[in-house]
Amino acid sequence: MRFIPHNYQRYCIHRMIQEPALALFLGMGLGKTVTTMTVINDLKYNRFLTNRCLVIAPKKVAEDTWTREQAKWDHLHLLRVIPVLGSPQKRIRALATPGDVYVINRENVPWLVDYFRNDWPFDTVVIDESSSFKSHQAKRFKALKSIRSHIRRIYELTGTPSSNGYMDLWAQMYLLDEGQRLGRTITEYRNTYFCAASRNATTIFSYEPLPGAEEIIQRQIQDICISLSAQDYLELPDRIDNTRYVKLDARAQKAYDEMEKQRILEFGDSVLDAGSAAVLSNKLLQIGNGAVYVPDPEQPDRKMVQEIHNNKIEAFMELIEELNGEHALVFYNFQHDLERLKEALSRTKLRVGELLTSSDIADWNAGKVDILLAHPASAAYGLNLQDGGHNVVWFGLNWSLELYQQANARLHRQGQKEKVFIHHLVVSGSVDEDVMNALGRKGDCQEALLEALKARIEKYR
């Protein structure tokens, strides 16, 4: 595919080439990855200003997004992207593989720094979702700080750098300029710009900015930060679709393949009609989401949930983290999806609601709910949810174009004051991709369902 950058992307590319340290605060879905890879490609093959680049990203992003983006765009065909994932032995082999861009998940940064020590080989570092480096006490921050002097170029990417306040900025800015703008220590930063918000005689529990401190901080860092939001650019559409591909780990992929094969072969030589196709497709969609209903061996007339993998749940939680407090309307497909989402979200401090009654709608629109879980059939028509947020997340997809369009219209409708982002979690190589293709064509989804399943049946036969 040919890359034709928007004007704001041209500006970001120019600034990143010119500046050795820059933070790109660009909203989710606005092309941070392709913009950054375009810069790396130019620095590597046109200007010869970089040799090896390290990308630090959330785990699911590291597994799929950067390699997928490289393969997607024609102008990036020379870039060799090497995922540095898995066991220590696999990571070491990946690091020894010739390449241009090495992608590692953020949890393994301390390991990577300890592995190379003073022989650090990466002259360029990209931190995808730099807000995950906001804590000055985190091991990943301390590890990267220790080898900062070995890095010639560093770029930070995030949509919301200070979702919990300006205290989040110090660690991120330190990695860019080693303390030149906001102070060389967190103590210096606190003493200069903050005062105690709550304390007792010996302990300060929280801080708040001094009067005028926020404006001063913004002026201090404005030369190394580009802050862009979707609503500032009229050339962008009102609705922005973002597909997050989920790559299963080896064990989960094997389990998925075996389960998919088993379900398809169970179908036997029966004629595939709309009814049987729906049953088979539902099974495959469940498997992609990570769990499936099976008969209870003790009570055959009842169903129990068999969990297969949690890769999609992990990708969902990373996506919610990247939203950094922005509210999200989350659509699930099956009841076990709902239960597993509730369980995962219960380990956070987010306010989670379920769309059941009119009071749930009122709480959402009043901003009292961070994550609203809903089945698309229960939110398809007439509901006004646009006051509560502008992010839709599809954890589980279905084949109904009408439900899909109507559910998205709960936020993307008259009265919405923000650009609406529609995020899709799609398991690579699964029936999820068949659904996305059918919804994208906006044609006869039932016919697309039949054709997709016939292709999968033929593959296993």
Short mmCIF file of N, CA and C in Angstrom, two decimals, residues 194-200 203-209:
data_model
loop_
_atom_site.label_atom_id
_atom_site.label_comp_id
_atom_site.label_asym_id
_atom_site.label_seq_id
_atom_site.Cartn_x
_atom_site.Cartn_y
_atom_site.Cartn_z
N PHE A 194 5.85 21.88 42.70
CA PHE A 194 4.73 21.31 43.44
C PHE A 194 4.77 21.66 44.92
N CYS A 195 3.63 21.50 45.55
CA CYS A 195 3.54 21.61 47.00
C CYS A 195 2.70 20.45 47.51
N ALA A 196 2.73 20.23 48.80
CA ALA A 196 1.98 19.10 49.37
C ALA A 196 0.49 19.35 49.29
N ALA A 197 -0.24 18.34 48.80
CA ALA A 197 -1.70 18.42 48.75
C ALA A 197 -2.32 17.79 49.98
N SER A 198 -1.74 16.71 50.46
CA SER A 198 -2.19 16.07 51.69
C SER A 198 -0.97 15.47 52.39
N ARG A 199 -0.94 15.62 53.71
CA ARG A 199 0.22 15.16 54.47
C ARG A 199 -0.14 15.06 55.95
N ASN A 200 0.73 14.39 56.69
CA ASN A 200 0.68 14.49 58.15
C ASN A 200 1.98 15.10 58.62
N THR A 203 4.87 12.72 56.72
CA THR A 203 4.76 12.10 55.39
C THR A 203 3.87 12.92 54.48
N ILE A 204 4.32 13.12 53.24
CA ILE A 204 3.51 13.75 52.20
C ILE A 204 2.87 12.65 51.37
N PHE A 205 1.53 12.66 51.30
CA PHE A 205 0.81 11.61 50.60
C PHE A 205 0.57 11.95 49.14
N SER A 206 0.39 13.21 48.80
CA SER A 206 0.15 13.61 47.42
C SER A 206 0.59 15.05 47.22
N TYR A 207 0.83 15.40 45.94
CA TYR A 207 1.31 16.73 45.58
C TYR A 207 0.33 17.39 44.62
N GLU A 208 0.35 18.72 44.58
CA GLU A 208 -0.41 19.46 43.59
C GLU A 208 0.47 20.57 43.04
N PRO A 209 0.28 20.96 41.77
CA PRO A 209 1.13 21.99 41.17
C PRO A 209 0.96 23.33 41.88
#
